[in-house]
Amino acid sequence: MGTLLLIGADSSIGQNVAKAFIEDEWQVFAIGRHPERFANGVHFAHAITDVSDPVSLEQARDALQNYLQSSGNPPIEVVVYTVGDILARKVTEMSPEEWLRILNANLTGAFLATRVFAPLFSAEPHLFYVGALTEKLILPGLSAYATAKAGLEVFAQVLAKENPRWRVTVVRPAAVATRFWERVPFRLPPNALNPEIVALRIPEAYYNEQKGTLDILPG
């Protein structure tokens, strides 16, 4: 039915996004650190260990371009960026390397992936970036994560203004029950969202042509 580029296809949300689009008979092109975690049925799989490395992204793009050319050269209609990382560390205790690691996964990778894969997009693509309810992240230890997610929202707003024919959506879920919670000293809220619930809202937003922000709350 359509073509989806999924970056972060090995994440909990990414796996469920792939399943949702595959069920709708889309072609899904999956990129991520752990291909063994990709959903069954993806049409293209490529491993990349660092989304902040332009060379690795360009190699992934070239591999995908070769695949597309052998399949009638369809353009990419939807892009979903679900890569993320989190760290709970006070500003005065965080190393520069830790700060950059969080920004690279959540923000720099989104910029680079958009820039590198843009030549493969359709004339009117729909881009989704998985963010967070940033106003809920102003907590001790989350300076890097909160900064990256807030920056992602501004990046998406500017991108939409630069490309009026593109639809750009930042998905802002409340707490989601993923492996992220193993990396922070916070308790998983009892009403945390299931990754599948978050994922299903993305094709729904695509079909409804929803752009801007998409807040997903429990209940």
JSON list of C-alpha atoms in Angstrom, two decimals:
[
{"chain": "A", "resi": 1, "resn": "MET", "atom": "CA", "xyz": [0.00, 0.00, 0.00]},
{"chain": "A", "resi": 2, "resn": "GLY", "atom": "CA", "xyz": [2.83, 2.40, 0.84]},
{"chain": "A", "resi": 3, "resn": "THR", "atom": "CA", "xyz": [6.48, 2.69, 1.83]},
{"chain": "A", "resi": 4, "resn": "LEU", "atom": "CA", "xyz": [7.80, 3.29, 5.35]},
{"chain": "A", "resi": 5, "resn": "LEU", "atom": "CA", "xyz": [11.36, 4.04, 6.43]},
{"chain": "A", "resi": 6, "resn": "LEU", "atom": "CA", "xyz": [11.66, 3.04, 10.09]},
{"chain": "A", "resi": 7, "resn": "ILE", "atom": "CA", "xyz": [14.78, 4.20, 11.92]},
{"chain": "A", "resi": 8, "resn": "GLY", "atom": "CA", "xyz": [15.06, 2.56, 15.31]},
{"chain": "A", "resi": 9, "resn": "ALA", "atom": "CA", "xyz": [13.18, -0.52, 14.15]},
{"chain": "A", "resi": 10, "resn": "ASP", "atom": "CA", "xyz": [14.64, -2.57, 17.01]},
{"chain": "A", "resi": 11, "resn": "SER", "atom": "CA", "xyz": [13.06, -0.43, 19.74]},
{"chain": "A", "resi": 12, "resn": "SER", "atom": "CA", "xyz": [9.86, -1.53, 21.47]},
{"chain": "A", "resi": 13, "resn": "ILE", "atom": "CA", "xyz": [7.87, 1.20, 19.76]},
{"chain": "A", "resi": 14, "resn": "GLY", "atom": "CA", "xyz": [9.66, 0.60, 16.46]},
{"chain": "A", "resi": 15, "resn": "GLN", "atom": "CA", "xyz": [8.83, -3.10, 16.46]},
{"chain": "A", "resi": 16, "resn": "ASN", "atom": "CA", "xyz": [5.15, -2.32, 16.94]},
{"chain": "A", "resi": 17, "resn": "VAL", "atom": "CA", "xyz": [5.16, 0.45, 14.33]},
{"chain": "A", "resi": 18, "resn": "ALA", "atom": "CA", "xyz": [6.53, -2.05, 11.81]},
{"chain": "A", "resi": 19, "resn": "LYS", "atom": "CA", "xyz": [3.87, -4.62, 12.71]},
{"chain": "A", "resi": 20, "resn": "ALA", "atom": "CA", "xyz": [1.08, -2.07, 12.32]},
{"chain": "A", "resi": 21, "resn": "PHE", "atom": "CA", "xyz": [2.18, -0.95, 8.87]},
{"chain": "A", "resi": 22, "resn": "ILE", "atom": "CA", "xyz": [2.95, -4.49, 7.69]},
{"chain": "A", "resi": 23, "resn": "GLU", "atom": "CA", "xyz": [-0.59, -5.50, 8.67]},
{"chain": "A", "resi": 24, "resn": "ASP", "atom": "CA", "xyz": [-1.78, -2.70, 6.38]},
{"chain": "A", "resi": 25, "resn": "GLU", "atom": "CA", "xyz": [0.34, -4.23, 3.58]},
{"chain": "A", "resi": 26, "resn": "TRP", "atom": "CA", "xyz": [2.99, -1.52, 3.53]},
{"chain": "A", "resi": 27, "resn": "GLN", "atom": "CA", "xyz": [6.59, -2.07, 2.52]},
{"chain": "A", "resi": 28, "resn": "VAL", "atom": "CA", "xyz": [8.71, -1.46, 5.64]},
{"chain": "A", "resi": 29, "resn": "PHE", "atom": "CA", "xyz": [12.40, -0.60, 5.40]},
{"chain": "A", "resi": 30, "resn": "ALA", "atom": "CA", "xyz": [13.99, -1.19, 8.80]},
{"chain": "A", "resi": 31, "resn": "ILE", "atom": "CA", "xyz": [17.18, 0.33, 10.20]},
{"chain": "A", "resi": 32, "resn": "GLY", "atom": "CA", "xyz": [18.53, -0.18, 13.72]},
{"chain": "A", "resi": 33, "resn": "ARG", "atom": "CA", "xyz": [21.26, -1.50, 15.96]},
{"chain": "A", "resi": 34, "resn": "HIS", "atom": "CA", "xyz": [19.84, -5.00, 16.43]},
{"chain": "A", "resi": 35, "resn": "PRO", "atom": "CA", "xyz": [18.30, -6.51, 13.26]},
{"chain": "A", "resi": 36, "resn": "GLU", "atom": "CA", "xyz": [17.41, -9.66, 15.20]},
{"chain": "A", "resi": 37, "resn": "ARG", "atom": "CA", "xyz": [14.79, -7.53, 16.99]},
{"chain": "A", "resi": 38, "resn": "PHE", "atom": "CA", "xyz": [13.15, -6.26, 13.81]},
{"chain": "A", "resi": 39, "resn": "ALA", "atom": "CA", "xyz": [9.55, -7.27, 13.30]},
{"chain": "A", "resi": 40, "resn": "ASN", "atom": "CA", "xyz": [8.91, -10.22, 11.02]},
{"chain": "A", "resi": 41, "resn": "GLY", "atom": "CA", "xyz": [7.97, -9.23, 7.50]},
{"chain": "A", "resi": 42, "resn": "VAL", "atom": "CA", "xyz": [10.12, -6.14, 6.94]},
{"chain": "A", "resi": 43, "resn": "HIS", "atom": "CA", "xyz": [11.15, -5.81, 3.32]},
{"chain": "A", "resi": 44, "resn": "PHE", "atom": "CA", "xyz": [14.60, -4.31, 3.92]},
{"chain": "A", "resi": 45, "resn": "ALA", "atom": "CA", "xyz": [16.85, -4.64, 6.98]},
{"chain": "A", "resi": 46, "resn": "HIS", "atom": "CA", "xyz": [20.07, -2.77, 7.66]},
{"chain": "A", "resi": 47, "resn": "ALA", "atom": "CA", "xyz": [22.16, -2.62, 10.82]},
{"chain": "A", "resi": 48, "resn": "ILE", "atom": "CA", "xyz": [23.61, 0.68, 11.99]},
{"chain": "A", "resi": 49, "resn": "THR", "atom": "CA", "xyz": [25.29, 1.11, 15.36]},
{"chain": "A", "resi": 50, "resn": "ASP", "atom": "CA", "xyz": [25.47, 4.91, 15.53]},
{"chain": "A", "resi": 51, "resn": "VAL", "atom": "CA", "xyz": [22.82, 7.21, 14.06]},
{"chain": "A", "resi": 52, "resn": "SER", "atom": "CA", "xyz": [25.08, 10.20, 14.71]},
{"chain": "A", "resi": 53, "resn": "ASP", "atom": "CA", "xyz": [27.67, 8.89, 12.22]},
{"chain": "A", "resi": 54, "resn": "PRO", "atom": "CA", "xyz": [26.96, 10.45, 8.81]},
{"chain": "A", "resi": 55, "resn": "VAL", "atom": "CA", "xyz": [29.05, 7.85, 6.96]},
{"chain": "A", "resi": 56, "resn": "SER", "atom": "CA", "xyz": [27.08, 4.95, 8.45]},
{"chain": "A", "resi": 57, "resn": "LEU", "atom": "CA", "xyz": [23.81, 6.65, 7.55]},
{"chain": "A", "resi": 58, "resn": "GLU", "atom": "CA", "xyz": [24.99, 7.32, 4.01]},
{"chain": "A", "resi": 59, "resn": "GLN", "atom": "CA", "xyz": [25.91, 3.64, 3.64]},
{"chain": "A", "resi": 60, "resn": "ALA", "atom": "CA", "xyz": [22.44, 2.69, 4.85]},
{"chain": "A", "resi": 61, "resn": "ARG", "atom": "CA", "xyz": [20.88, 5.11, 2.38]},
{"chain": "A", "resi": 62, "resn": "ASP", "atom": "CA", "xyz": [22.92, 3.74, -0.50]},
{"chain": "A", "resi": 63, "resn": "ALA", "atom": "CA", "xyz": [21.93, 0.19, 0.40]},
{"chain": "A", "resi": 64, "resn": "LEU", "atom": "CA", "xyz": [18.27, 1.19, 0.56]},
{"chain": "A", "resi": 65, "resn": "GLN", "atom": "CA", "xyz": [18.53, 3.12, -2.69]},
{"chain": "A", "resi": 66, "resn": "ASN", "atom": "CA", "xyz": [19.91, 0.04, -4.43]},
{"chain": "A", "resi": 67, "resn": "TYR", "atom": "CA", "xyz": [17.05, -2.01, -3.03]},
{"chain": "A", "resi": 68, "resn": "LEU", "atom": "CA", "xyz": [14.46, 0.52, -4.17]},
{"chain": "A", "resi": 69, "resn": "GLN", "atom": "CA", "xyz": [15.95, 0.70, -7.66]},
{"chain": "A", "resi": 70, "resn": "SER", "atom": "CA", "xyz": [15.60, -3.07, -7.95]},
{"chain": "A", "resi": 71, "resn": "SER", "atom": "CA", "xyz": [11.96, -2.81, -6.86]},
{"chain": "A", "resi": 72, "resn": "GLY", "atom": "CA", "xyz": [10.63, -0.19, -9.25]},
{"chain": "A", "resi": 73, "resn": "ASN", "atom": "CA", "xyz": [12.17, 2.76, -7.38]},
{"chain": "A", "resi": 74, "resn": "PRO", "atom": "CA", "xyz": [9.19, 3.73, -5.19]},
{"chain": "A", "resi": 75, "resn": "PRO", "atom": "CA", "xyz": [9.69, 6.88, -3.09]},
{"chain": "A", "resi": 76, "resn": "ILE", "atom": "CA", "xyz": [9.50, 6.81, 0.69]},
{"chain": "A", "resi": 77, "resn": "GLU", "atom": "CA", "xyz": [6.12, 8.07, 1.82]},
{"chain": "A", "resi": 78, "resn": "VAL", "atom": "CA", "xyz": [6.45, 7.83, 5.61]},
{"chain": "A", "resi": 79, "resn": "VAL", "atom": "CA", "xyz": [9.46, 8.12, 7.91]},
{"chain": "A", "resi": 80, "resn": "VAL", "atom": "CA", "xyz": [9.34, 7.17, 11.59]},
{"chain": "A", "resi": 81, "resn": "TYR", "atom": "CA", "xyz": [12.33, 7.99, 13.82]},
{"chain": "A", "resi": 82, "resn": "THR", "atom": "CA", "xyz": [12.12, 6.08, 17.11]},
{"chain": "A", "resi": 83, "resn": "VAL", "atom": "CA", "xyz": [15.78, 6.07, 18.17]},
{"chain": "A", "resi": 84, "resn": "GLY", "atom": "CA", "xyz": [16.37, 7.24, 21.71]},
{"chain": "A", "resi": 85, "resn": "ASP", "atom": "CA", "xyz": [18.57, 6.92, 24.76]},
{"chain": "A", "resi": 86, "resn": "ILE", "atom": "CA", "xyz": [18.25, 8.11, 28.34]},
{"chain": "A", "resi": 87, "resn": "LEU", "atom": "CA", "xyz": [20.50, 8.78, 31.30]},
{"chain": "A", "resi": 88, "resn": "ALA", "atom": "CA", "xyz": [19.80, 10.03, 34.81]},
{"chain": "A", "resi": 89, "resn": "ARG", "atom": "CA", "xyz": [22.82, 12.04, 35.93]},
{"chain": "A", "resi": 90, "resn": "LYS", "atom": "CA", "xyz": [23.22, 15.42, 37.59]},
{"chain": "A", "resi": 91, "resn": "VAL", "atom": "CA", "xyz": [24.74, 18.15, 35.43]},
{"chain": "A", "resi": 92, "resn": "THR", "atom": "CA", "xyz": [27.82, 18.46, 37.65]},
{"chain": "A", "resi": 93, "resn": "GLU", "atom": "CA", "xyz": [28.38, 14.71, 37.55]},
{"chain": "A", "resi": 94, "resn": "MET", "atom": "CA", "xyz": [27.71, 14.04, 33.86]},
{"chain": "A", "resi": 95, "resn": "SER", "atom": "CA", "xyz": [30.64, 13.58, 31.50]},
{"chain": "A", "resi": 96, "resn": "PRO", "atom": "CA", "xyz": [30.71, 15.38, 28.14]},
{"chain": "A", "resi": 97, "resn": "GLU", "atom": "CA", "xyz": [30.62, 11.97, 26.47]},
{"chain": "A", "resi": 98, "resn": "GLU", "atom": "CA", "xyz": [27.42, 11.05, 28.31]},
{"chain": "A", "resi": 99, "resn": "TRP", "atom": "CA", "xyz": [25.79, 14.36, 27.40]},
{"chain": "A", "resi": 100, "resn": "LEU", "atom": "CA", "xyz": [26.65, 13.90, 23.73]},
{"chain": "A", "resi": 101, "resn": "ARG", "atom": "CA", "xyz": [25.46, 10.28, 23.72]},
{"chain": "A", "resi": 102, "resn": "ILE", "atom": "CA", "xyz": [21.98, 11.31, 24.77]},
{"chain": "A", "resi": 103, "resn": "LEU", "atom": "CA", "xyz": [21.78, 14.26, 22.38]},
{"chain": "A", "resi": 104, "resn": "ASN", "atom": "CA", "xyz": [23.14, 12.17, 19.51]},
{"chain": "A", "resi": 105, "resn": "ALA", "atom": "CA", "xyz": [20.51, 9.46, 19.84]},
{"chain": "A", "resi": 106, "resn": "ASN", "atom": "CA", "xyz": [17.51, 11.70, 20.44]},
{"chain": "A", "resi": 107, "resn": "LEU", "atom": "CA", "xyz": [18.31, 14.79, 18.37]},
{"chain": "A", "resi": 108, "resn": "THR", "atom": "CA", "xyz": [21.43, 14.71, 16.20]},
{"chain": "A", "resi": 109, "resn": "GLY", "atom": "CA", "xyz": [20.46, 11.36, 14.72]},
{"chain": "A", "resi": 110, "resn": "ALA", "atom": "CA", "xyz": [17.06, 12.73, 13.78]},
{"chain": "A", "resi": 111, "resn": "PHE", "atom": "CA", "xyz": [18.69, 15.65, 11.94]},
{"chain": "A", "resi": 112, "resn": "LEU", "atom": "CA", "xyz": [21.24, 13.48, 10.16]},
{"chain": "A", "resi": 113, "resn": "ALA", "atom": "CA", "xyz": [18.74, 10.78, 9.17]},
{"chain": "A", "resi": 114, "resn": "THR", "atom": "CA", "xyz": [16.38, 13.39, 7.74]},
{"chain": "A", "resi": 115, "resn": "ARG", "atom": "CA", "xyz": [19.17, 15.07, 5.81]},
{"chain": "A", "resi": 116, "resn": "VAL", "atom": "CA", "xyz": [20.73, 11.87, 4.49]},
{"chain": "A", "resi": 117, "resn": "PHE", "atom": "CA", "xyz": [17.53, 10.07, 3.43]},
{"chain": "A", "resi": 118, "resn": "ALA", "atom": "CA", "xyz": [15.69, 13.12, 2.08]},
{"chain": "A", "resi": 119, "resn": "PRO", "atom": "CA", "xyz": [16.66, 12.38, -1.56]},
{"chain": "A", "resi": 120, "resn": "LEU", "atom": "CA", "xyz": [14.58, 9.18, -1.31]},
{"chain": "A", "resi": 121, "resn": "PHE", "atom": "CA", "xyz": [11.44, 10.89, 0.00]},
{"chain": "A", "resi": 122, "resn": "SER", "atom": "CA", "xyz": [8.28, 11.38, -2.00]},
{"chain": "A", "resi": 123, "resn": "ALA", "atom": "CA", "xyz": [7.22, 14.93, -2.88]},
{"chain": "A", "resi": 124, "resn": "GLU", "atom": "CA", "xyz": [4.89, 15.05, 0.12]},
{"chain": "A", "resi": 125, "resn": "PRO", "atom": "CA", "xyz": [6.26, 12.71, 2.79]},
{"chain": "A", "resi": 126, "resn": "HIS", "atom": "CA", "xyz": [5.00, 12.40, 6.35]},
{"chain": "A", "resi": 127, "resn": "LEU", "atom": "CA", "xyz": [7.74, 12.38, 8.96]},
{"chain": "A", "resi": 128, "resn": "PHE", "atom": "CA", "xyz": [7.19, 11.19, 12.53]},
{"chain": "A", "resi": 129, "resn": "TYR", "atom": "CA", "xyz": [9.66, 11.77, 15.36]},
{"chain": "A", "resi": 130, "resn": "VAL", "atom": "CA", "xyz": [9.05, 10.06, 18.70]},
{"chain": "A", "resi": 131, "resn": "GLY", "atom": "CA", "xyz": [9.54, 12.66, 21.40]},
{"chain": "A", "resi": 132, "resn": "ALA", "atom": "CA", "xyz": [8.14, 13.00, 24.90]},
{"chain": "A", "resi": 133, "resn": "LEU", "atom": "CA", "xyz": [5.98, 15.22, 27.06]},
{"chain": "A", "resi": 134, "resn": "THR", "atom": "CA", "xyz": [8.92, 17.56, 27.61]},
{"chain": "A", "resi": 135, "resn": "GLU", "atom": "CA", "xyz": [7.15, 19.64, 30.24]},
{"chain": "A", "resi": 136, "resn": "LYS", "atom": "CA", "xyz": [7.08, 16.50, 32.42]},
{"chain": "A", "resi": 137, "resn": "LEU", "atom": "CA", "xyz": [10.83, 15.92, 32.06]},
{"chain": "A", "resi": 138, "resn": "ILE", "atom": "CA", "xyz": [12.11, 18.86, 34.10]},
{"chain": "A", "resi": 139, "resn": "LEU", "atom": "CA", "xyz": [13.48, 16.56, 36.77]},
{"chain": "A", "resi": 140, "resn": "PRO", "atom": "CA", "xyz": [16.87, 16.19, 38.49]},
{"chain": "A", "resi": 141, "resn": "GLY", "atom": "CA", "xyz": [19.14, 14.02, 36.39]},
{"chain": "A", "resi": 142, "resn": "LEU", "atom": "CA", "xyz": [17.28, 14.42, 33.10]},
{"chain": "A", "resi": 143, "resn": "SER", "atom": "CA", "xyz": [18.98, 17.55, 31.75]},
{"chain": "A", "resi": 144, "resn": "ALA", "atom": "CA", "xyz": [20.41, 15.82, 28.67]},
{"chain": "A", "resi": 145, "resn": "TYR", "atom": "CA", "xyz": [17.28, 13.83, 27.84]},
{"chain": "A", "resi": 146, "resn": "ALA", "atom": "CA", "xyz": [14.89, 16.74, 28.40]},
{"chain": "A", "resi": 147, "resn": "THR", "atom": "CA", "xyz": [17.09, 19.09, 26.37]},
{"chain": "A", "resi": 148, "resn": "ALA", "atom": "CA", "xyz": [17.28, 16.62, 23.49]},
{"chain": "A", "resi": 149, "resn": "LYS", "atom": "CA", "xyz": [13.52, 16.01, 23.38]},
{"chain": "A", "resi": 150, "resn": "ALA", "atom": "CA", "xyz": [12.74, 19.72, 23.61]},
{"chain": "A", "resi": 151, "resn": "GLY", "atom": "CA", "xyz": [15.20, 20.36, 20.82]},
{"chain": "A", "resi": 152, "resn": "LEU", "atom": "CA", "xyz": [13.55, 17.66, 18.72]},
{"chain": "A", "resi": 153, "resn": "GLU", "atom": "CA", "xyz": [10.25, 19.52, 18.89]},
{"chain": "A", "resi": 154, "resn": "VAL", "atom": "CA", "xyz": [11.81, 22.79, 17.71]},
{"chain": "A", "resi": 155, "resn": "PHE", "atom": "CA", "xyz": [13.73, 20.96, 14.99]},
{"chain": "A", "resi": 156, "resn": "ALA", "atom": "CA", "xyz": [10.50, 19.45, 13.70]},
{"chain": "A", "resi": 157, "resn": "GLN", "atom": "CA", "xyz": [8.72, 22.82, 13.72]},
{"chain": "A", "resi": 158, "resn": "VAL", "atom": "CA", "xyz": [11.49, 24.45, 11.70]},
{"chain": "A", "resi": 159, "resn": "LEU", "atom": "CA", "xyz": [11.67, 21.49, 9.31]},
{"chain": "A", "resi": 160, "resn": "ALA", "atom": "CA", "xyz": [7.95, 21.83, 8.60]},
{"chain": "A", "resi": 161, "resn": "LYS", "atom": "CA", "xyz": [8.32, 25.54, 7.84]},
{"chain": "A", "resi": 162, "resn": "GLU", "atom": "CA", "xyz": [11.25, 24.89, 5.53]},
{"chain": "A", "resi": 163, "resn": "ASN", "atom": "CA", "xyz": [9.30, 22.22, 3.63]},
{"chain": "A", "resi": 164, "resn": "PRO", "atom": "CA", "xyz": [5.64, 23.31, 3.37]},
{"chain": "A", "resi": 165, "resn": "ARG", "atom": "CA", "xyz": [4.67, 20.19, 1.40]},
{"chain": "A", "resi": 166, "resn": "TRP", "atom": "CA", "xyz": [5.94, 17.88, 4.12]},
{"chain": "A", "resi": 167, "resn": "ARG", "atom": "CA", "xyz": [3.80, 16.78, 7.04]},
{"chain": "A", "resi": 168, "resn": "VAL", "atom": "CA", "xyz": [5.86, 16.63, 10.22]},
{"chain": "A", "resi": 169, "resn": "THR", "atom": "CA", "xyz": [4.58, 15.17, 13.47]},
{"chain": "A", "resi": 170, "resn": "VAL", "atom": "CA", "xyz": [6.23, 14.86, 16.88]},
{"chain": "A", "resi": 171, "resn": "VAL", "atom": "CA", "xyz": [4.71, 11.98, 18.82]},
{"chain": "A", "resi": 172, "resn": "ARG", "atom": "CA", "xyz": [4.67, 12.87, 22.52]},
{"chain": "A", "resi": 173, "resn": "PRO", "atom": "CA", "xyz": [3.70, 9.86, 24.62]},
{"chain": "A", "resi": 174, "resn": "ALA", "atom": "CA", "xyz": [3.46, 9.82, 28.39]},
{"chain": "A", "resi": 175, "resn": "ALA", "atom": "CA", "xyz": [5.53, 7.16, 30.18]},
{"chain": "A", "resi": 176, "resn": "VAL", "atom": "CA", "xyz": [5.85, 4.03, 28.03]},
{"chain": "A", "resi": 177, "resn": "ALA", "atom": "CA", "xyz": [6.66, 0.58, 29.39]},
{"chain": "A", "resi": 178, "resn": "THR", "atom": "CA", "xyz": [9.97, -0.01, 27.59]},
{"chain": "A", "resi": 179, "resn": "ARG", "atom": "CA", "xyz": [13.53, -1.00, 28.46]},
{"chain": "A", "resi": 180, "resn": "PHE", "atom": "CA", "xyz": [14.27, 2.69, 29.09]},
{"chain": "A", "resi": 181, "resn": "TRP", "atom": "CA", "xyz": [13.11, 2.30, 32.67]},
{"chain": "A", "resi": 182, "resn": "GLU", "atom": "CA", "xyz": [15.98, -0.07, 33.40]},
{"chain": "A", "resi": 183, "resn": "ARG", "atom": "CA", "xyz": [18.39, 2.86, 32.92]},
{"chain": "A", "resi": 184, "resn": "VAL", "atom": "CA", "xyz": [16.88, 5.39, 35.31]},
{"chain": "A", "resi": 185, "resn": "PRO", "atom": "CA", "xyz": [16.22, 5.37, 39.08]},
{"chain": "A", "resi": 186, "resn": "PHE", "atom": "CA", "xyz": [12.51, 6.09, 38.64]},
{"chain": "A", "resi": 187, "resn": "ARG", "atom": "CA", "xyz": [9.57, 3.77, 39.12]},
{"chain": "A", "resi": 188, "resn": "LEU", "atom": "CA", "xyz": [7.49, 2.86, 36.11]},
{"chain": "A", "resi": 189, "resn": "PRO", "atom": "CA", "xyz": [4.09, 4.53, 36.60]},
{"chain": "A", "resi": 190, "resn": "PRO", "atom": "CA", "xyz": [1.27, 2.01, 37.07]},
{"chain": "A", "resi": 191, "resn": "ASN", "atom": "CA", "xyz": [-0.60, 3.56, 34.15]},
{"chain": "A", "resi": 192, "resn": "ALA", "atom": "CA", "xyz": [2.37, 3.48, 31.76]},
{"chain": "A", "resi": 193, "resn": "LEU", "atom": "CA", "xyz": [1.43, 3.13, 28.11]},
{"chain": "A", "resi": 194, "resn": "ASN", "atom": "CA", "xyz": [1.93, -0.10, 26.20]},
{"chain": "A", "resi": 195, "resn": "PRO", "atom": "CA", "xyz": [4.33, 0.39, 23.26]},
{"chain": "A", "resi": 196, "resn": "GLU", "atom": "CA", "xyz": [1.72, -1.11, 20.94]},
{"chain": "A", "resi": 197, "resn": "ILE", "atom": "CA", "xyz": [-0.78, 1.60, 21.89]},
{"chain": "A", "resi": 198, "resn": "VAL", "atom": "CA", "xyz": [1.75, 4.31, 21.04]},
{"chain": "A", "resi": 199, "resn": "ALA", "atom": "CA", "xyz": [2.71, 2.62, 17.78]},
{"chain": "A", "resi": 200, "resn": "LEU", "atom": "CA", "xyz": [-0.87, 2.27, 16.56]},
{"chain": "A", "resi": 201, "resn": "ARG", "atom": "CA", "xyz": [-1.42, 6.00, 16.85]},
{"chain": "A", "resi": 202, "resn": "ILE", "atom": "CA", "xyz": [1.21, 6.63, 14.17]},
{"chain": "A", "resi": 203, "resn": "PRO", "atom": "CA", "xyz": [-0.56, 5.01, 11.18]},
{"chain": "A", "resi": 204, "resn": "GLU", "atom": "CA", "xyz": [-3.78, 6.54, 12.49]},
{"chain": "A", "resi": 205, "resn": "ALA", "atom": "CA", "xyz": [-2.17, 9.98, 12.44]},
{"chain": "A", "resi": 206, "resn": "TYR", "atom": "CA", "xyz": [-0.85, 9.33, 8.94]},
{"chain": "A", "resi": 207, "resn": "TYR", "atom": "CA", "xyz": [-4.26, 8.39, 7.55]},
{"chain": "A", "resi": 208, "resn": "ASN", "atom": "CA", "xyz": [-5.79, 11.43, 9.28]},
{"chain": "A", "resi": 209, "resn": "GLU", "atom": "CA", "xyz": [-3.01, 13.69, 7.92]},
{"chain": "A", "resi": 210, "resn": "GLN", "atom": "CA", "xyz": [-2.25, 14.92, 11.43]},
{"chain": "A", "resi": 211, "resn": "LYS", "atom": "CA", "xyz": [0.78, 17.13, 11.80]},
{"chain": "A", "resi": 212, "resn": "GLY", "atom": "CA", "xyz": [2.32, 19.19, 14.59]},
{"chain": "A", "resi": 213, "resn": "THR", "atom": "CA", "xyz": [2.29, 17.38, 17.93]},
{"chain": "A", "resi": 214, "resn": "LEU", "atom": "CA", "xyz": [0.50, 14.18, 18.85]},
{"chain": "A", "resi": 215, "resn": "ASP", "atom": "CA", "xyz": [0.17, 13.77, 22.62]},
{"chain": "A", "resi": 216, "resn": "ILE", "atom": "CA", "xyz": [-0.64, 10.25, 23.80]},
{"chain": "A", "resi": 217, "resn": "LEU", "atom": "CA", "xyz": [-1.90, 9.97, 27.36]},
{"chain": "A", "resi": 218, "resn": "PRO", "atom": "CA", "xyz": [-3.10, 7.03, 29.46]},
{"chain": "A", "resi": 219, "resn": "GLY", "atom": "CA", "xyz": [-6.78, 6.26, 29.37]}
]
